[in-house]
XYZ file of C-alpha atoms in Angstrom:
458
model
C 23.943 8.999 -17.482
C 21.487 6.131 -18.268
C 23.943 3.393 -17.807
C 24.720 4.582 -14.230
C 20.673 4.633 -13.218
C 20.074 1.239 -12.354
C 23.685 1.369 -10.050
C 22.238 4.226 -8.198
C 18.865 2.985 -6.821
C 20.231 -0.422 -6.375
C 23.091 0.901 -3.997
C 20.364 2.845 -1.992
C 18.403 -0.243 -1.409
C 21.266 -2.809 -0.496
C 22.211 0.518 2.248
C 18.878 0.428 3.386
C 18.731 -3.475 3.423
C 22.087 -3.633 5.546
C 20.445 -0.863 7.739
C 17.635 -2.633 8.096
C 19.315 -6.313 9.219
C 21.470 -4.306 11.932
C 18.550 -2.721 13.412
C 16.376 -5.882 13.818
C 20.029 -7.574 15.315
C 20.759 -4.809 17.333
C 16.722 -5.199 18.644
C 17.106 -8.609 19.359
C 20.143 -8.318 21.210
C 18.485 -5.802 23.493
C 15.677 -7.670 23.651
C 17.228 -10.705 24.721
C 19.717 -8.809 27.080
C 16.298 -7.189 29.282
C 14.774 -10.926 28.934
C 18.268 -12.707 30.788
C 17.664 -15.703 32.562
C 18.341 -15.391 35.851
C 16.925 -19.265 36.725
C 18.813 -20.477 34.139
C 22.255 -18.429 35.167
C 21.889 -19.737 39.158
C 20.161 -23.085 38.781
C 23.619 -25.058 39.576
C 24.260 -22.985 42.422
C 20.726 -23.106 43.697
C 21.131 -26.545 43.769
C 24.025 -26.598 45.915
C 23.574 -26.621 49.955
C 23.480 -22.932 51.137
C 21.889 -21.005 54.013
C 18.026 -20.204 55.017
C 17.403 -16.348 54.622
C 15.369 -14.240 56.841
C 14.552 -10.547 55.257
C 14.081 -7.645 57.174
C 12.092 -4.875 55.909
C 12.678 -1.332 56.584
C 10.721 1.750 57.751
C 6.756 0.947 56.918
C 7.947 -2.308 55.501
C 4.911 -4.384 57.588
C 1.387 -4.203 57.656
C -0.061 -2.983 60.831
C -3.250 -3.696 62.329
C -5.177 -3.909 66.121
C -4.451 -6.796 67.906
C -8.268 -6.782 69.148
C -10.242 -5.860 66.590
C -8.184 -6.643 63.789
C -8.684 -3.981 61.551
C -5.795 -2.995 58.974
C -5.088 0.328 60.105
C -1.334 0.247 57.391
C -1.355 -1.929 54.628
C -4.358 -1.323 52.461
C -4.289 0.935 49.165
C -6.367 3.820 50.829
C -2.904 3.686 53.374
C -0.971 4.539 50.997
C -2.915 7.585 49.047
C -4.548 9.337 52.687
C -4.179 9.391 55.729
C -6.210 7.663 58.861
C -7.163 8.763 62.045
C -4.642 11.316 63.746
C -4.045 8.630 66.493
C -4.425 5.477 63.953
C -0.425 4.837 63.648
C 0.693 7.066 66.889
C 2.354 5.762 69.650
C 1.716 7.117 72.886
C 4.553 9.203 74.673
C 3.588 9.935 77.983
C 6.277 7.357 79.742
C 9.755 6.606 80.378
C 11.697 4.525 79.682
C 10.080 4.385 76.291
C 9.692 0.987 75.769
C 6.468 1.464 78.057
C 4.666 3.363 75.497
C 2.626 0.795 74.163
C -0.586 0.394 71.818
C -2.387 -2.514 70.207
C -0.630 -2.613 66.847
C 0.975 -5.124 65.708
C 2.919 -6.514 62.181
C 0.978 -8.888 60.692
C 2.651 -9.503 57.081
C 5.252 -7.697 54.829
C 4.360 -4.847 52.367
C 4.657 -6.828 49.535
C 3.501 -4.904 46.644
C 1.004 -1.365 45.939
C -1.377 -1.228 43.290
C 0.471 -3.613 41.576
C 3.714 -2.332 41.827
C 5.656 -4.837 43.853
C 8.260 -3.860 46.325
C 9.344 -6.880 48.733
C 6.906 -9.097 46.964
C 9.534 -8.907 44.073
C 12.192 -10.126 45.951
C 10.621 -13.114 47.416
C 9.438 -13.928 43.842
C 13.334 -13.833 42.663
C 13.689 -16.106 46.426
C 11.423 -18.735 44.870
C 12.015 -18.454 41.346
C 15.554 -17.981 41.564
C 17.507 -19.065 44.357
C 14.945 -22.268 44.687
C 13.969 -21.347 48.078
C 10.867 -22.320 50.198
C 8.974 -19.660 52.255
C 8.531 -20.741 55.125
C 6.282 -19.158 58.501
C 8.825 -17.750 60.943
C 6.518 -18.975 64.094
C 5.870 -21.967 62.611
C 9.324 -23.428 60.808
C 9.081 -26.893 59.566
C 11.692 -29.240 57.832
C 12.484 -28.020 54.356
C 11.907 -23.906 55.047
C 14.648 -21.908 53.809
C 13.050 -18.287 53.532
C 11.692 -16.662 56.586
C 10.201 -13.001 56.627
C 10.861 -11.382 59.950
C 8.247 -8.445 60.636
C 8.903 -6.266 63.143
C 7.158 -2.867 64.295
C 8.849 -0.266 62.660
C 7.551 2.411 64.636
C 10.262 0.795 67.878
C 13.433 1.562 69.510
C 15.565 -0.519 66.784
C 17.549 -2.544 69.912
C 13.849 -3.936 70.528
C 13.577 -5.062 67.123
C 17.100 -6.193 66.982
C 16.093 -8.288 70.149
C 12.680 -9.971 68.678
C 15.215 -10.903 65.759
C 17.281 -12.622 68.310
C 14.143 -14.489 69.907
C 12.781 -15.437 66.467
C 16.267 -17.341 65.457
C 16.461 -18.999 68.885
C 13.190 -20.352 67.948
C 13.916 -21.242 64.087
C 16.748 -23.016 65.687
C 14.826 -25.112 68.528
C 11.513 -26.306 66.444
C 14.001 -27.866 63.843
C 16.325 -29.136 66.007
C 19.137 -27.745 64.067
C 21.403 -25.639 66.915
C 24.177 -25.019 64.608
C 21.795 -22.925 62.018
C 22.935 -20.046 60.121
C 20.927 -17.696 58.241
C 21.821 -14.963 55.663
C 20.133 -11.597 56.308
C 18.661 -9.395 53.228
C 17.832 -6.866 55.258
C 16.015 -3.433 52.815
C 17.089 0.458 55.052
C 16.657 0.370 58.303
C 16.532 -3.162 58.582
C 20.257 -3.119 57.559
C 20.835 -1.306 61.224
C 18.809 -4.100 63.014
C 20.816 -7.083 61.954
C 24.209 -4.947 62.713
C 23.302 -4.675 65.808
C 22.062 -8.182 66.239
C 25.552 -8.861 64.760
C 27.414 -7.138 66.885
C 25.984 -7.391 70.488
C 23.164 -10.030 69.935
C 19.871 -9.521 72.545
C 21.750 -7.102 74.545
C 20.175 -3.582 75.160
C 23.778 -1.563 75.211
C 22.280 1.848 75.220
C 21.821 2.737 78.417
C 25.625 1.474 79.541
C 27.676 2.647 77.252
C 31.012 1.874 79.423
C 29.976 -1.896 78.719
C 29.511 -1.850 75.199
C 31.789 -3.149 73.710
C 31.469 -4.556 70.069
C 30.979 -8.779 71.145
C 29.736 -10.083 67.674
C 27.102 -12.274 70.030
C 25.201 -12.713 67.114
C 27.931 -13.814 64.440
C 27.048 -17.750 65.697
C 23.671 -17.193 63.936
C 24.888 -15.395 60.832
C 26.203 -16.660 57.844
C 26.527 -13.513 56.075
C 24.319 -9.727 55.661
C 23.150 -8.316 52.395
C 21.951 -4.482 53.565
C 19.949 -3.118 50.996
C 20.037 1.318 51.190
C 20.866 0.863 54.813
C 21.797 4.426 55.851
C 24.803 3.472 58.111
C 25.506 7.480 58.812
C 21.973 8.324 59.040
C 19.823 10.468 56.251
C 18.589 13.670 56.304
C 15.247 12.377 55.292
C 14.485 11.356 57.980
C 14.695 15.180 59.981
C 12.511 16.171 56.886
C 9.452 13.547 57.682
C 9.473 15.099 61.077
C 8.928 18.251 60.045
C 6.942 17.771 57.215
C 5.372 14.205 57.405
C 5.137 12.095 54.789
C 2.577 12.984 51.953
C -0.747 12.661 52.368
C -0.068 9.313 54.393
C 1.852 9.893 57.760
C 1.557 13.594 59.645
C 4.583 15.165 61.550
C 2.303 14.357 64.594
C 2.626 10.798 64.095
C 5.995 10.435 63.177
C 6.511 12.037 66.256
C 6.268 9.472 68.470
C 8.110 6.845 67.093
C 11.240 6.402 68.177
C 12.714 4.741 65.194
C 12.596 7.393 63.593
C 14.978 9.525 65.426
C 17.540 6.639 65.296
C 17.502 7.542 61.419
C 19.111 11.027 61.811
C 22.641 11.559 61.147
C 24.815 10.264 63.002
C 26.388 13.926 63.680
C 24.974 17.383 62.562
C 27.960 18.605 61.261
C 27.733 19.495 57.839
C 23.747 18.487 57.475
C 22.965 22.600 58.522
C 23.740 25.572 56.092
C 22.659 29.371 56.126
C 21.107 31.375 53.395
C 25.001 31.904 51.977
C 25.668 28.129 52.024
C 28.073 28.671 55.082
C 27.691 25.592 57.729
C 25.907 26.250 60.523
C 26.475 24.312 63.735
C 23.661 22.788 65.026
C 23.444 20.478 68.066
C 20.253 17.701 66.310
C 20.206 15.488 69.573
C 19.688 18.807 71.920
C 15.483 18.868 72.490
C 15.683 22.294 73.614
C 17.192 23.452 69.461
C 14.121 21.822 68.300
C 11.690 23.511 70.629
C 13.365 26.887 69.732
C 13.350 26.541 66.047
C 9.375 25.030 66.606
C 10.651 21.831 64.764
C 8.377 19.272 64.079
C 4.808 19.163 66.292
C 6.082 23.310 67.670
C 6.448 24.504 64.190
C 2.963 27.108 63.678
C 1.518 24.872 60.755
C 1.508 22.179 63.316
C 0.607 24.315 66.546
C -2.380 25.301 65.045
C -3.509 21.741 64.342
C -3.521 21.197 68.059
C -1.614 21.454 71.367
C 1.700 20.166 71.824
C 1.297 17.226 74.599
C 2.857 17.895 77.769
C 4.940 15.122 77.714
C 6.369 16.051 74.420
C 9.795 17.810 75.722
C 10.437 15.191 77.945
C 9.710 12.286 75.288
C 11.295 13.699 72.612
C 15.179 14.452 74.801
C 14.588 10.374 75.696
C 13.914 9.756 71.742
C 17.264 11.939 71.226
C 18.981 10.515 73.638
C 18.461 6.485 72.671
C 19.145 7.276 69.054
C 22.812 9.018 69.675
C 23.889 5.989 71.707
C 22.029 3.573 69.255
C 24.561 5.501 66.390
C 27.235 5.455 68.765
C 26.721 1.230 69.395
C 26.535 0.939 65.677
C 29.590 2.885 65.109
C 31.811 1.425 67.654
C 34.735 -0.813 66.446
C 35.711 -3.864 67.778
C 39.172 -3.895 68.966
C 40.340 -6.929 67.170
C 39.445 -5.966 63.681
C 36.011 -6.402 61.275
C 33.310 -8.938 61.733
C 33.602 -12.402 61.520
C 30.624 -12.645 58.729
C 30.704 -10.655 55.692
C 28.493 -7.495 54.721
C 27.926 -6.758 51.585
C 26.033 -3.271 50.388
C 23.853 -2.677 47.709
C 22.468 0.425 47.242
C 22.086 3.390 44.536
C 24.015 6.500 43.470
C 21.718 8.364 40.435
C 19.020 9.877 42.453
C 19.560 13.514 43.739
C 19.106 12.895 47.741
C 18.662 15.260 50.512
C 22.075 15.705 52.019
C 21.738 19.040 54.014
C 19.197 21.534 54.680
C 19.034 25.834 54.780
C 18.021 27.370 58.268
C 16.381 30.483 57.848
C 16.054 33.296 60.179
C 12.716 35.405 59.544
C 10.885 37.474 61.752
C 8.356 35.017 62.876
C 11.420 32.227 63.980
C 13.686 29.688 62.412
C 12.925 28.694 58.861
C 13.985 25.300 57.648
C 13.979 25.158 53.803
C 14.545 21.403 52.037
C 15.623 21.096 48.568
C 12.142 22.062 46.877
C 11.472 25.103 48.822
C 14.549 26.791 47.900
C 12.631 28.510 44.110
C 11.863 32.172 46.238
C 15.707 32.591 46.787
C 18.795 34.116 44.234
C 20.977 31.760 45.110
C 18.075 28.931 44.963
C 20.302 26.792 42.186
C 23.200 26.923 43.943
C 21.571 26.042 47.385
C 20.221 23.009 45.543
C 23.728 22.002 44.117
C 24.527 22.376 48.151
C 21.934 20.287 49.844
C 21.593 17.189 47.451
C 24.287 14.028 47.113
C 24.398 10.941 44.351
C 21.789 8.034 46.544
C 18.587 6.403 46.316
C 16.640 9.605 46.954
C 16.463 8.939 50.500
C 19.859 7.461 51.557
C 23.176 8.925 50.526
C 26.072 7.018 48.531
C 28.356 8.039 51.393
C 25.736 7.361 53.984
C 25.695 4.081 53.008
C 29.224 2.636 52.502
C 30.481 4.994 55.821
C 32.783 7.088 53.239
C 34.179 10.066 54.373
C 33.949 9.270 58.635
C 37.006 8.673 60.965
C 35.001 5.274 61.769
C 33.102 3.494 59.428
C 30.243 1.390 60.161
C 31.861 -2.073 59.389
C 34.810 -3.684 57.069
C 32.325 -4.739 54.253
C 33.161 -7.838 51.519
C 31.766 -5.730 48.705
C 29.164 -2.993 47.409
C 27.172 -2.913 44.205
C 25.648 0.762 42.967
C 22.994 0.741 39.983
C 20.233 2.743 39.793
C 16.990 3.285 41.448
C 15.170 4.795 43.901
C 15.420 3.484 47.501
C 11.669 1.658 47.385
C 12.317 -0.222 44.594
C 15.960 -1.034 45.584
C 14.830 -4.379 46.484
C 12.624 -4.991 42.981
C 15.545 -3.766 40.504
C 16.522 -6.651 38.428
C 20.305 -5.387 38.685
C 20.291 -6.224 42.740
C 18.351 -9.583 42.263
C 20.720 -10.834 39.695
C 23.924 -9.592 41.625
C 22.442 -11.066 45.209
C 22.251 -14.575 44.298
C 25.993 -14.463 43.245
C 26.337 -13.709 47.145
C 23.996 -15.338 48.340
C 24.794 -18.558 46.095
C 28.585 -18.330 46.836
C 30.582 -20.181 48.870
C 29.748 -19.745 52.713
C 32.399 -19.074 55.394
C 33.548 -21.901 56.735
C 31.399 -22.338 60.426
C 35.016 -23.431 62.157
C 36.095 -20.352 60.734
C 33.692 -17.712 62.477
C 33.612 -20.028 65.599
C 37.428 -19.111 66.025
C 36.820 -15.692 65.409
C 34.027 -15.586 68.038
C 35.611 -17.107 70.796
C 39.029 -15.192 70.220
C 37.095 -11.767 70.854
């Protein structure tokens, strides 16, 4: 028994010494996995001639403030934590056509970061850092810019925002002289929609005559390629929930009212978005103005009535709101007869976060009760109801929403999609996207004589 002593606390110690060397290799592997270098990876491709890139930002992507007095009335901390003035962000919605319901707001830089936490300010770091580019001012291009940030007021009828992107190439193109320019779009949500339809029918307005819209890829001349970031090509749900219940403690129902962005965020269709208390569908026609007043949706719904009274104008404003968002799905939806674009898309967007898919309608004795996915704990069935109304996304856009699964016509033939995880605000910060975008936005380039034949064969 004493022979075998000095065996037995020596074999202890070399097990613990082995255990010990795997855990600081297996801790240095990790650690130099989360530390990659994504300079180092790209830096022959950056070097390499490639395209400028303009990014679009989505829904409250751009700081806001009076064109006369200059005060920030979006874009500060305290924007982000309260609200402002009832009136501070509303547009007014007493004409038609809407496009004549103007204030003096205007975008005056990109939301690039919140308390620290950066959200397109990381991207243009990887831009820089990266992919070697130069920012550069989109009013004011000069020789050598190859970054532009294209801000655009996100509270618009998207086709007006598509058509200031149109504008603001034409004039990249004349300062430098260079008419044969192509730019790559990163475009983050709803800014995905605006360079689609750029793509597909340039500065035309198509809504309003839909027998002559056909699908003319007017803006393919300008595009080398589009990188759409949680762009929710069949709509979200989320964005019937802000209406109703506003966002936080930062934008009220009564705001988000009157922007008709907004509206061109709903599903595409309401079939399948509606279910009773039993989780049966319930057919419900979303782009009918009179279903919302009847339900008291949004500004009619009696925590909102008793704010204050609902404008006047309001039926009228919101049936025109409806109305331009169907067709604006419709445009985005419609195929080209000759096949897919003549510039690649490629998606990027997230599949781990629970995301409102559907909601529960109601009926009490005092009207229509809509229920979203956190007001469903009262209820028997609540878990089920949950398991019912949520869908893999970003928390805000869908997994199907944005590839086009599961429609008769999809939004686009797309070159390729990348999933990882995150929530659709930070889509644009996760390291995953950044290193996987330069590998498309670093590749190889269609070839221009290529898209020009394309072009002129449609």
């Amino acid at each position: 028994m004493a022979s075998t002593q000095p065996n037995s606390t020596k074999c202890p110690r070399f097990a613990i010494t082995l255990l010990a060397a795997a855990l600081v290799s297996l801790l240095c592997g990790c650690l130099a996995f989360r530390r990659y270098d994504m300079a180092r990876i790209h830096r022959e491709a950056a070097g390499r001639p490639r395209n400028p890139v303009i990014v679009l930002h989505g829904f409250l992507g751009s700081k806001m403030k009076n064109v006369h007095t200059h005060e920030s009335v979006w874009g500060r901390v305290r924007n982000a934590i309260r609200r402002g003035r009832p009136d501070d962000l509303a547009l007014p919605i007493d004409r038609l056509p809407l496009a004549e319901n103007r204030d003096d707001l205007v975008p005056y830089a990109i939301y690039d970061a919140v308390m620290g936490v950066k959200f397109y300010g990381a991207i243009l770091d990887s831009l820089r850092d990266v992919g070697g580019y130069s920012l550069g001012d989109i009013d004011d291009p000069l020789p050598g810019d190859t970054v532009f940030i294209f801000n655009y007021d996100w509270r618009r009828d998207n086709v007006e925002s598509a058509v200031a992107l149109g504008n603001a190439i034409r004039k990249i193109k004349a300062r430098l002289k260079a008419p044969g320019m192509r730019f790559d779009i990163v475009a983050h949500s709803m800014g995905g929609l605006i360079a689609e339809y750029y793509l597909k029918y340039g500065t035309a307005d198509v809504l309003d005559r839909e027998a002559e819209a056909a699908v003319t890829w007017a803006g393919a001349a300008d595009i080398g390629r589009i990188v759409a970031i949680g762009t929710p090509h069949q709509g979200t749900m989320s964005a019937f929930r802000i209406l109703n219940n506003g966002i936080s403690r930062t934008l009220s129902p009564r705001e988000l009212f009157t922007m008709p962005s907004v509206y061109q965020l709903l599903p595409a269709g309401a079939s399948g978005h509606f279910l009773d208390m039993e989780g049966r569908s319930v057919a419900v026609d979303l782009y009918d103005a009179r279903t919302w007043i009847r339900n008291r949706w949004s500004i009619w719904s009696p925590r909102e009535a008793g704010i204050a009274q609902v404008p006047p104008a309001a039926g009228r404003f919101l049936q025109a709101s409806l109305d331009r968002a169907r067709a604006f799905r419709a445009a985005l939806d419609r195929e080209a007869p000759d096949g897919p674009p003549p510039v690649p898309i490629h998606l990027f967007g997230s599949d781990c976060v629970p995301t409102l898919d559907r909601v529960v309608v109601n009926p009490t004795p005092g009207g229509i009760q809509v229920l979203f996915n956190d007001g469903t704990a009262p209820y028997r069935n609540a878990r089920e109801l949950e398991r019912l109304m949520l869908a893999p996304g970003d928390g805000t856009v869908t997994a199907d929403s944005l590839t086009g699964l599961g429609t008769l016509s999809p939004p686009s033939a797309t070159a390729s999609t990348f999933f990882f995880c995150a929530t659709h605000g930070l889509l644009p910060a996760h390291r995953g996207f950044q290193g996987n975008l330069f590998y498309v936005l670093l590749g190889e380039p269609p070839h221009p004589a290529t898209v020009e034949a394309a072009v002129q064969g449609r």
